[in-house]
C-alpha positions as a LaTeX table, in Angstrom:
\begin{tabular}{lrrr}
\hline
Residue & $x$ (\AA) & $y$ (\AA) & $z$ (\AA) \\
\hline
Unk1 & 28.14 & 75.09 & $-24.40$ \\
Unk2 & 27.92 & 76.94 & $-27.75$ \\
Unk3 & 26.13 & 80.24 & $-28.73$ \\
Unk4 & 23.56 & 79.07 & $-29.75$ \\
Unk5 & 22.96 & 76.68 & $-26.95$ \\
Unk6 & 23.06 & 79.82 & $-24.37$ \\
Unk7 & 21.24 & 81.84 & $-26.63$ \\
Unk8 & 18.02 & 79.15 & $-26.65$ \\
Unk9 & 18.50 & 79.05 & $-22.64$ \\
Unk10 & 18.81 & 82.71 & $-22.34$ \\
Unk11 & 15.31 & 82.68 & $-24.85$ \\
Unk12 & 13.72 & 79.70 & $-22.41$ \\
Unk13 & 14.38 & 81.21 & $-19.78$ \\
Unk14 & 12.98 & 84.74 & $-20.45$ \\
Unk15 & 9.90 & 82.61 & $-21.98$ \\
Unk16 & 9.49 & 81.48 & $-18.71$ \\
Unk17 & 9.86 & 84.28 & $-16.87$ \\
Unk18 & 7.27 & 85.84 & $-18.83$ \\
Unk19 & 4.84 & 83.63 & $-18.89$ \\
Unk20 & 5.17 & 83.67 & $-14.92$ \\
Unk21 & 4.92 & 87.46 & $-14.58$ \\
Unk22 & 1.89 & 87.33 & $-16.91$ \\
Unk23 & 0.25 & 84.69 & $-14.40$ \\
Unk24 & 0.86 & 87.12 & $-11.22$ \\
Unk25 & $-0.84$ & 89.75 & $-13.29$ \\
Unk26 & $-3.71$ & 88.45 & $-14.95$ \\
Unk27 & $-7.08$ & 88.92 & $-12.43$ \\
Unk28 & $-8.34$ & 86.31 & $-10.32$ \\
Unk29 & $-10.88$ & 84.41 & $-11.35$ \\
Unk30 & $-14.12$ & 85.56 & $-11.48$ \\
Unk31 & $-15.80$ & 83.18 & $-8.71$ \\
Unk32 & $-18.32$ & 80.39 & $-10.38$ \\
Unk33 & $-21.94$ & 80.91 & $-10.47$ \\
Unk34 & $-23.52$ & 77.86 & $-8.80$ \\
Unk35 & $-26.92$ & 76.16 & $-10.02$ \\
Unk36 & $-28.76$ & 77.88 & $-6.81$ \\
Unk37 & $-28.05$ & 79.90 & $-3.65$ \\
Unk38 & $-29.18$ & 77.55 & $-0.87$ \\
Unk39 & $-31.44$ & 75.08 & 0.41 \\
Unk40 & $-34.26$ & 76.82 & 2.91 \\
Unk41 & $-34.66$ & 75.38 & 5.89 \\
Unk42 & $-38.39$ & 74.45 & 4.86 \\
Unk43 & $-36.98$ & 72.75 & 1.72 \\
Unk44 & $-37.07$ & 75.43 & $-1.29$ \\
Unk45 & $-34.55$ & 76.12 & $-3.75$ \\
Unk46 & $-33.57$ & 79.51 & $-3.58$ \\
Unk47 & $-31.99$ & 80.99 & $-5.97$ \\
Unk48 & $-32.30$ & 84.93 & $-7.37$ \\
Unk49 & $-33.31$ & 87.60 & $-4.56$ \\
Unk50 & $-36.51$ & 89.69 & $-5.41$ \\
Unk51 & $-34.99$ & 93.19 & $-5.67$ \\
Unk52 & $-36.86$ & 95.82 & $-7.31$ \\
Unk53 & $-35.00$ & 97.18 & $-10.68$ \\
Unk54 & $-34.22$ & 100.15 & $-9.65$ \\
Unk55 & $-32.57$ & 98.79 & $-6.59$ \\
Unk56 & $-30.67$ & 95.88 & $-8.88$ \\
Unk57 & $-29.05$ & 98.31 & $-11.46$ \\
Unk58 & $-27.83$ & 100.40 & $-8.60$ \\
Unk59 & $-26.30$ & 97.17 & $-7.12$ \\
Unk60 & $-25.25$ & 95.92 & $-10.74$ \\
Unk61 & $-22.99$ & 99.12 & $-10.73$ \\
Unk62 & $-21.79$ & 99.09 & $-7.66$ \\
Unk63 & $-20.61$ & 95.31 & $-8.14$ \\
Unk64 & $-18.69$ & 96.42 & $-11.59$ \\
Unk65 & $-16.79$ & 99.20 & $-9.71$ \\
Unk66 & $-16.12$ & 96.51 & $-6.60$ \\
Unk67 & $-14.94$ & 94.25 & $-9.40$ \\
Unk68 & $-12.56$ & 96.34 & $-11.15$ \\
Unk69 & $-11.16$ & 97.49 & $-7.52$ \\
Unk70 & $-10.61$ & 93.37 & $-7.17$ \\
Unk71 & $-9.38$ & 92.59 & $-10.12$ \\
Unk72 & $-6.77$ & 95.90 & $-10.01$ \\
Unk73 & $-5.56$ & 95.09 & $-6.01$ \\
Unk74 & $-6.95$ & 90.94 & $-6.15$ \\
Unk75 & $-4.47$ & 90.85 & $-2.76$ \\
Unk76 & $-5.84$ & 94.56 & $-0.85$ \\
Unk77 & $-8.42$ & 93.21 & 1.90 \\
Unk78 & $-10.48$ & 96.20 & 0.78 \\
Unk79 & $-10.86$ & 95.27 & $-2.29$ \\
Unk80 & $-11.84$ & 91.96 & $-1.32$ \\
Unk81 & $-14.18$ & 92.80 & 1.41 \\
Unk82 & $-15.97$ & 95.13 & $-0.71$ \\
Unk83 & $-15.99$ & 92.72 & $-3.56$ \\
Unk84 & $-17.58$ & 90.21 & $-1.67$ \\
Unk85 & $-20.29$ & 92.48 & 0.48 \\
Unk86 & $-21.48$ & 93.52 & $-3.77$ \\
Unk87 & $-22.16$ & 90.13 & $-4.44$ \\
Unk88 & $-23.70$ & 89.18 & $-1.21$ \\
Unk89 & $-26.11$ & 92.55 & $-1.74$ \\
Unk90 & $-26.93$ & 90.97 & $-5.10$ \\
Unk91 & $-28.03$ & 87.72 & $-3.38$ \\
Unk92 & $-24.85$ & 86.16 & $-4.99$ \\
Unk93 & $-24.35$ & 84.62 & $-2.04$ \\
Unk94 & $-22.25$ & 81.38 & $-2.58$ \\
Unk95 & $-19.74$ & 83.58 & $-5.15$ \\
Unk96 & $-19.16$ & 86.30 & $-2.38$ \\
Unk97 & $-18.34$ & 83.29 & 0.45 \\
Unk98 & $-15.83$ & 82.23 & $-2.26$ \\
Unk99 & $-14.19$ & 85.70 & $-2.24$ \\
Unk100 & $-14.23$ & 85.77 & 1.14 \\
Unk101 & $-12.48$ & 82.48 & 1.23 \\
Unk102 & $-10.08$ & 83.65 & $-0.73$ \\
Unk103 & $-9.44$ & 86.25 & 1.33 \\
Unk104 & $-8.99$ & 84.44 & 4.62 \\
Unk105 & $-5.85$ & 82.19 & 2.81 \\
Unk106 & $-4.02$ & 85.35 & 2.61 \\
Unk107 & $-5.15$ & 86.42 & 5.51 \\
Unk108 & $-6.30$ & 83.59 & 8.17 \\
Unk109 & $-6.02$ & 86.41 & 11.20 \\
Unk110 & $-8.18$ & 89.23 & 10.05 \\
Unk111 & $-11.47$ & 90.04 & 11.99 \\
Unk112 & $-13.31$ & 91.31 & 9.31 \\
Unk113 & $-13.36$ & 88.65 & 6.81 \\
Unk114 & $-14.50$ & 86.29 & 9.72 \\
Unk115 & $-17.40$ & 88.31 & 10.67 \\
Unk116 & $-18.61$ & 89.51 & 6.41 \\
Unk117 & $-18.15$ & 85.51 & 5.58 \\
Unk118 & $-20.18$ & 84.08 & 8.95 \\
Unk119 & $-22.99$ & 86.67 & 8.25 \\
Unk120 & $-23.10$ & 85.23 & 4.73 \\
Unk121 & $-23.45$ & 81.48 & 5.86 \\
Unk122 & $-26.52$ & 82.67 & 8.16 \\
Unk123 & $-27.87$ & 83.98 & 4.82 \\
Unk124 & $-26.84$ & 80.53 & 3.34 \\
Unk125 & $-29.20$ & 78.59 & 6.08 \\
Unk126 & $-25.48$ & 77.37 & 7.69 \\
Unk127 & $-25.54$ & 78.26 & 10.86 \\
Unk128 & $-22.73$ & 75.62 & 11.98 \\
Unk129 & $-20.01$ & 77.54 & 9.85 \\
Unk130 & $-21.82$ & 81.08 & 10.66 \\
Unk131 & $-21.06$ & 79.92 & 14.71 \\
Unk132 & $-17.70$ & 79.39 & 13.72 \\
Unk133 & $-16.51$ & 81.98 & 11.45 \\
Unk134 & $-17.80$ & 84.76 & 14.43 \\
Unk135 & $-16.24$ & 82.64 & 17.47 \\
Unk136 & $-13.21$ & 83.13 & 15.49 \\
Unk137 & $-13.70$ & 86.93 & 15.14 \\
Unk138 & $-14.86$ & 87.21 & 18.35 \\
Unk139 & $-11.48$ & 85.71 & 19.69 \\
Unk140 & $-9.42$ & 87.97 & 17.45 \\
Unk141 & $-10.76$ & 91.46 & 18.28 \\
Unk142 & $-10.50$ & 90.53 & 21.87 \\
Unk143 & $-9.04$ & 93.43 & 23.87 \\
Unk144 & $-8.50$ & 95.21 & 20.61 \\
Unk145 & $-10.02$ & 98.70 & 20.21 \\
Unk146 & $-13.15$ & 98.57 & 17.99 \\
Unk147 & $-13.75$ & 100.48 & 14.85 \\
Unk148 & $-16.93$ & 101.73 & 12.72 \\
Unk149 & $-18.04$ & 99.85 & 10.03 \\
Unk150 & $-18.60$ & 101.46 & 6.89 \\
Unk151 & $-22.25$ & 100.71 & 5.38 \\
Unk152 & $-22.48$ & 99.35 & 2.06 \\
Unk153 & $-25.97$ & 101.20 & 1.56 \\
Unk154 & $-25.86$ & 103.79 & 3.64 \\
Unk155 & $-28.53$ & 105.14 & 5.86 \\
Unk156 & $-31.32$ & 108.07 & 5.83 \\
Unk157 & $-28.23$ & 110.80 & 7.79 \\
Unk158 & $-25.69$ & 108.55 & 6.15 \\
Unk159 & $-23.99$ & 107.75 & 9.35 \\
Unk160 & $-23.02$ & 104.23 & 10.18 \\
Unk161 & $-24.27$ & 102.87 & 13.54 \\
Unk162 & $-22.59$ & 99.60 & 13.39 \\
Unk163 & $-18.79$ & 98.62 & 14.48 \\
Unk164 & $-16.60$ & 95.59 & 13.79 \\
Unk165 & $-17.43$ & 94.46 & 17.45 \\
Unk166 & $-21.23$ & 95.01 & 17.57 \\
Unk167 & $-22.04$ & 93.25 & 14.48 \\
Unk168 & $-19.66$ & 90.36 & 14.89 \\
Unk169 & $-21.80$ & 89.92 & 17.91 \\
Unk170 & $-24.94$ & 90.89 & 16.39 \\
Unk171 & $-24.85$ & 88.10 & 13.97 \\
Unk172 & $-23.04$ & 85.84 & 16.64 \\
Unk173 & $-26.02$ & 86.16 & 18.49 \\
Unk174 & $-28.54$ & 85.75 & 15.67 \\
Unk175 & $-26.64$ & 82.49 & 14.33 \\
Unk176 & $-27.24$ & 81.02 & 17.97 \\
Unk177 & $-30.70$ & 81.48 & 17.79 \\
Unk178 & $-31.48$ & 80.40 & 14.51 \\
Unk179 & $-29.80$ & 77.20 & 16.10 \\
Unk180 & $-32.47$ & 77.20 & 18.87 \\
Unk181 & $-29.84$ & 77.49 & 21.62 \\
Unk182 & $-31.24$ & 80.53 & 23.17 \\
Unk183 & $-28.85$ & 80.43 & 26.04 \\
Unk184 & $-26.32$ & 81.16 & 23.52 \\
Unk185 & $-27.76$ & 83.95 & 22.01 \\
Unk186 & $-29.32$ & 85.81 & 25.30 \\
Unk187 & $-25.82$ & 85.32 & 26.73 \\
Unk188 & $-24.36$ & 87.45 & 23.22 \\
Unk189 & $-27.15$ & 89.78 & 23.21 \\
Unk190 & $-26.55$ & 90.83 & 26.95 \\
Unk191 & $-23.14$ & 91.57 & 26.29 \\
Unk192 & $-24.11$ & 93.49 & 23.09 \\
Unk193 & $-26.58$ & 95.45 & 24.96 \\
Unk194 & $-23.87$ & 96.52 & 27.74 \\
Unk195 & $-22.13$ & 97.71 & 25.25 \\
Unk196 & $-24.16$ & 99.72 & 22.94 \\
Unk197 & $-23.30$ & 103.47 & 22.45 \\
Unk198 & $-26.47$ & 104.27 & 20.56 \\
Unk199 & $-29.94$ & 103.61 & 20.75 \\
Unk200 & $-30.03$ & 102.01 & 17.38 \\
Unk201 & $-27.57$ & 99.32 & 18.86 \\
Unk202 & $-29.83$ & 99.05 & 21.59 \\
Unk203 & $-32.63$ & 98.48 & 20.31 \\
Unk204 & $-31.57$ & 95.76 & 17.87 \\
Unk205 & $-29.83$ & 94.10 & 20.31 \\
Unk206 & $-32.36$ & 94.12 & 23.02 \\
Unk207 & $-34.81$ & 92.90 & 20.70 \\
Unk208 & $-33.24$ & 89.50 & 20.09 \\
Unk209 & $-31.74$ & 89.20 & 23.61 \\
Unk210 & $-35.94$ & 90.09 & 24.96 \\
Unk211 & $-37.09$ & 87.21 & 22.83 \\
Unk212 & $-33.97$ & 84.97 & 23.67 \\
Unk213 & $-35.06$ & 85.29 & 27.26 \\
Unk214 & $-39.23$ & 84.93 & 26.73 \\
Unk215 & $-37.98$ & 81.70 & 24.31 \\
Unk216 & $-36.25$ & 80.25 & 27.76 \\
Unk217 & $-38.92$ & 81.19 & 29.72 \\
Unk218 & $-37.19$ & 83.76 & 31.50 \\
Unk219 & $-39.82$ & 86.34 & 31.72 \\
Unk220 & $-38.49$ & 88.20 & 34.71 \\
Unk221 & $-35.26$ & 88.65 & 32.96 \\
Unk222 & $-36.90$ & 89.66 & 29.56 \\
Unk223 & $-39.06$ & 92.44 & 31.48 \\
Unk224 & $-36.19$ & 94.34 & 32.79 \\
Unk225 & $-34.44$ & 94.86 & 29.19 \\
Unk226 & $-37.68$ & 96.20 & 27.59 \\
Unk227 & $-37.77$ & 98.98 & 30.75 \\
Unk228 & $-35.68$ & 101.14 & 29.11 \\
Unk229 & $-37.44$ & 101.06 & 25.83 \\
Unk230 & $-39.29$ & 104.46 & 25.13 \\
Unk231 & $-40.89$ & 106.25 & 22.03 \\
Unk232 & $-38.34$ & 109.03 & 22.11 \\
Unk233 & $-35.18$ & 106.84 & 21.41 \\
Unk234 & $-33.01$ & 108.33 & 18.79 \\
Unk235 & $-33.40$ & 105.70 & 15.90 \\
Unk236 & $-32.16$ & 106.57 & 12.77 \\
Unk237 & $-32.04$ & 103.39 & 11.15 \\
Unk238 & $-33.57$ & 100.33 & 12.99 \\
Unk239 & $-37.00$ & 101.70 & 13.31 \\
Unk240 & $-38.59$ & 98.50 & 12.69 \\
Unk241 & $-36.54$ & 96.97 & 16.15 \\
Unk242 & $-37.75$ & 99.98 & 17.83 \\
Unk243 & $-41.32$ & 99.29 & 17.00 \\
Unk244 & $-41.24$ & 95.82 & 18.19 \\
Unk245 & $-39.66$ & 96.72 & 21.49 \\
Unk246 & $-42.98$ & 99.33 & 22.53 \\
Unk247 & $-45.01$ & 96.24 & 21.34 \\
Unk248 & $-43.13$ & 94.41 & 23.67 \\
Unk249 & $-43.67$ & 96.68 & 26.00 \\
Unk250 & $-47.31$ & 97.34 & 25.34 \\
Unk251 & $-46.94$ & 100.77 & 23.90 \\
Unk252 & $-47.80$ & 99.54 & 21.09 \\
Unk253 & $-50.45$ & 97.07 & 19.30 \\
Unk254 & $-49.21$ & 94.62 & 16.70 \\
Unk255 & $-50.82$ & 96.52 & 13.64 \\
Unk256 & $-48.89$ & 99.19 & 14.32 \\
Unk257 & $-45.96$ & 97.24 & 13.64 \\
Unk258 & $-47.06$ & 94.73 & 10.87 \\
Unk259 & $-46.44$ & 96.49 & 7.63 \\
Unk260 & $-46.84$ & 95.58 & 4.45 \\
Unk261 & $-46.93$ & 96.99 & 0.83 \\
Unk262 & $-49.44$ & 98.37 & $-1.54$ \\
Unk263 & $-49.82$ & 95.31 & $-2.66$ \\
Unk264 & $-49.43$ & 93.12 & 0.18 \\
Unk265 & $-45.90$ & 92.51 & $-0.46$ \\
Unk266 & $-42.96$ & 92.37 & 2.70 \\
Unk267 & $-40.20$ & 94.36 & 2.17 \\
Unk268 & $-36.42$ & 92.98 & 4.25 \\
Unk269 & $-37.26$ & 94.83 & 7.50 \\
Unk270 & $-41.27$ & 93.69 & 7.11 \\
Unk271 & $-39.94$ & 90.64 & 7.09 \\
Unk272 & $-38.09$ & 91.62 & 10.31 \\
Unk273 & $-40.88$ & 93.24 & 12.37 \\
Unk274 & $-43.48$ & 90.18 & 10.83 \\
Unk275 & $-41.38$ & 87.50 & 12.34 \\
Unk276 & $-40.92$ & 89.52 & 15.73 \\
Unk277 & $-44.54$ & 90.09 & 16.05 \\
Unk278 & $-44.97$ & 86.45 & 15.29 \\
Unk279 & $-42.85$ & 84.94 & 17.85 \\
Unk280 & $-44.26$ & 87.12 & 20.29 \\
Unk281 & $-48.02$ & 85.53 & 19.76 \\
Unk282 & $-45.70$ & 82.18 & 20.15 \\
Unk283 & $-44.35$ & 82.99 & 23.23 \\
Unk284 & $-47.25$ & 84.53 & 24.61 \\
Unk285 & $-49.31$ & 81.07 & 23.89 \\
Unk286 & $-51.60$ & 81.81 & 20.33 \\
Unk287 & $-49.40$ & 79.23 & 18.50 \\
Unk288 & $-51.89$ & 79.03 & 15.74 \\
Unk289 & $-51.44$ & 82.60 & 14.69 \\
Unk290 & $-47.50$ & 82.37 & 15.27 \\
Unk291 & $-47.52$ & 79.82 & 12.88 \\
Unk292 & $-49.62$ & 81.66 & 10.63 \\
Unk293 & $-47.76$ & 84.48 & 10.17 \\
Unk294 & $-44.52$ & 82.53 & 9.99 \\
Unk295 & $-45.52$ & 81.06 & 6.78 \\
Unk296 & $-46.63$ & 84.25 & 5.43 \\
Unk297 & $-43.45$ & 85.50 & 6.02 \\
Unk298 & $-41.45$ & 82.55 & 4.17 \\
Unk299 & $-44.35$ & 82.27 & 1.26 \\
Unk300 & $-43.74$ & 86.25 & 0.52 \\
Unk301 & $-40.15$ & 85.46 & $-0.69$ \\
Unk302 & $-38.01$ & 87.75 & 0.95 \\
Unk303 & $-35.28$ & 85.05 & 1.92 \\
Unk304 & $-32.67$ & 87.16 & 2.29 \\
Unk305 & $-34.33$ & 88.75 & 4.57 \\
Unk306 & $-33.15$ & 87.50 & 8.85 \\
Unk307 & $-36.75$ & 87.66 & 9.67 \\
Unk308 & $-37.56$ & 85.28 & 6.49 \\
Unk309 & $-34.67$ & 83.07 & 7.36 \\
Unk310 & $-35.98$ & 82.73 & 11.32 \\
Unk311 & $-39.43$ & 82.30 & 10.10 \\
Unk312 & $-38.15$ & 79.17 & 8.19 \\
Unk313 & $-36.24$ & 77.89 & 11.55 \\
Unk314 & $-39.41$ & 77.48 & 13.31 \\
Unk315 & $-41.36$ & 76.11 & 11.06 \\
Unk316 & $-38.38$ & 73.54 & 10.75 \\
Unk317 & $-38.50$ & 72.93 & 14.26 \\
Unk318 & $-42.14$ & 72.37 & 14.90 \\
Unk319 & $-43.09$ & 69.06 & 15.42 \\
Unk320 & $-44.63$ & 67.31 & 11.63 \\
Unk321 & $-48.09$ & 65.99 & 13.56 \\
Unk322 & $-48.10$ & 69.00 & 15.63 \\
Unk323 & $-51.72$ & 71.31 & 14.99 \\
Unk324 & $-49.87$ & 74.32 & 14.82 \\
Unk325 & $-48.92$ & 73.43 & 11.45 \\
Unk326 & $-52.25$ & 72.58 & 10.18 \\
\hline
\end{tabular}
């Protein structure tokens, strides 16, 4: 071969080599926007979350700084998980599954993208792939210690009350009853409950494994997990649980729980305690009112919101001809 002939292979070859390296670093791709967010279970488009602006800039900024983490480590789990938990906080909910999709190809054993992506697919109205993204946690973190989970918006004392194992099962249980199968869920929730450490886990769990139980008709069961329930819990976060379980309890009446606005409007966790005080008039046989305040809930826009997104499952399930829905 002559000089010249090595020399443009040496050249190719470096081109090459180049170009690759310049591949490996340039950041991933930012993930694509899609036309809208999801499909309610009622049949609306959703598409942007109604966040005050105050509350969106502060989650605008947050997402930049998550992004440049990404886009500096694309490969750190971190990165990713925090990436992804910015957009979902943004209501850019189909972009931040995508991230976490990314991060389960490079790494298809770790508990925590499992549990961040299943919560996301609630959020999403699928409840199918929610149901399987936390089985799979579930079965990971078996017989592994637990850890705290970091908030992404922390709370009043700024201490977290959550763990990788509580709210894989939290949301385990929820995604079961969104599905209706409240056999499922109660069976979660008890095992939740037996484990909480805090009264804020308590509560929250209780609450959903209580209506699990009045949903199956299991009234003697549901009575013995709101004995506990007292007004000097320590709550520092899930007040709104809190207030539904004395209501449960018959501490307290229903107006004392069903907050709104100035101007009428739900915020998330009105949403929450709206949708609890609603299923407890269903359960307790004043359909038309349940069904009342379930549409309320879904007409004040708040889908983000679990208590929006349950409100939607029963109107979905009630029967078209039935008079509950006239």
């Amino acid at each position: 071969m002559s000089r010249s002939s090595v020399l443009s292979a040496t050249a190719l070859a470096a081109a090459v080599l180049l170009t690759a390296c310049e591949r490996a670093a340039a950041p991933p791709a930012a993930p694509q926007a899609p036309a809208f967010q999801a499909i309610s279970l009622t049949g609306d488009t959703l598409r942007t979350l109604p966040l005050s602006a105050e509350t969106r800039t502060r989650y605008e900024t947050q997402l930049a700084e998550a992004r440049k983490a990404y886009e500096h480590t694309p490969t750190d789990v971190d990165s990713i998980i925090w990436y992804a938990r910015r957009l979902g906080y943004l209501g850019q909910l189909r972009e931040s599954i995508e991230v976490y999709t990314r991060g389960i190809e490079l790494y298809p054993e770790n508990p925590w993208l499992y549990r961040h992506r299943g919560h996301r697919y609630i959020s999403v109205r699928d409840f199918d792939a929610a149901v399987a993204d936390l089985e799979k946690a579930t079965a990971l973190v078996a017989g592994k210690p637990d850890e705290v989970e970091p908030d992404g918006q922390p709370n009043a004392k700024n201490t977290p009350i959550g763990t990788l194992h509580s709210n894989i099962g939290y949301h385990l249980a929820l995604a079961y009853y969104l599905q209706g199968k409240f056999d499922k869920a109660a069976e979660v929730a008890q095992r939740e409950v037996n484990a909480a450490n805090n009264d804020d886990r308590k509560v929250s769990m209780s609450h959903w494994l209580y209506m699990s139980l009045r949903r199956e008709g299991k009234d003697s069961a549901a009575a013995v997990v709101i004995a506990p329930m007292s007004r000097d819990m320590n709550i520092i976060e899930n007040h709104a649980y809190h207030r539904l379980m004395l209501l449960y309890k018959g501490i307290l009446p229903p107006d004392s729980v069903l907050t709104v606005g100035p101007e009428g409007e739900l915020s998330v966790s009105d949403a929450s305690a709206a949708y609890g005080v609603a299923n407890w008039h269903w359960y307790n046989g004043r359909q038309a009112e349940a069904t009342a305040l379930w549409r309320r809930i879904v007409g004040a826009g708040q889908w983000g919101a679990f208590g929006s997104v349950a409100s939607e499952a029963e109107l979905a399930r009630l029967p078209k001809d039935s008079a509950a829905t006239k």
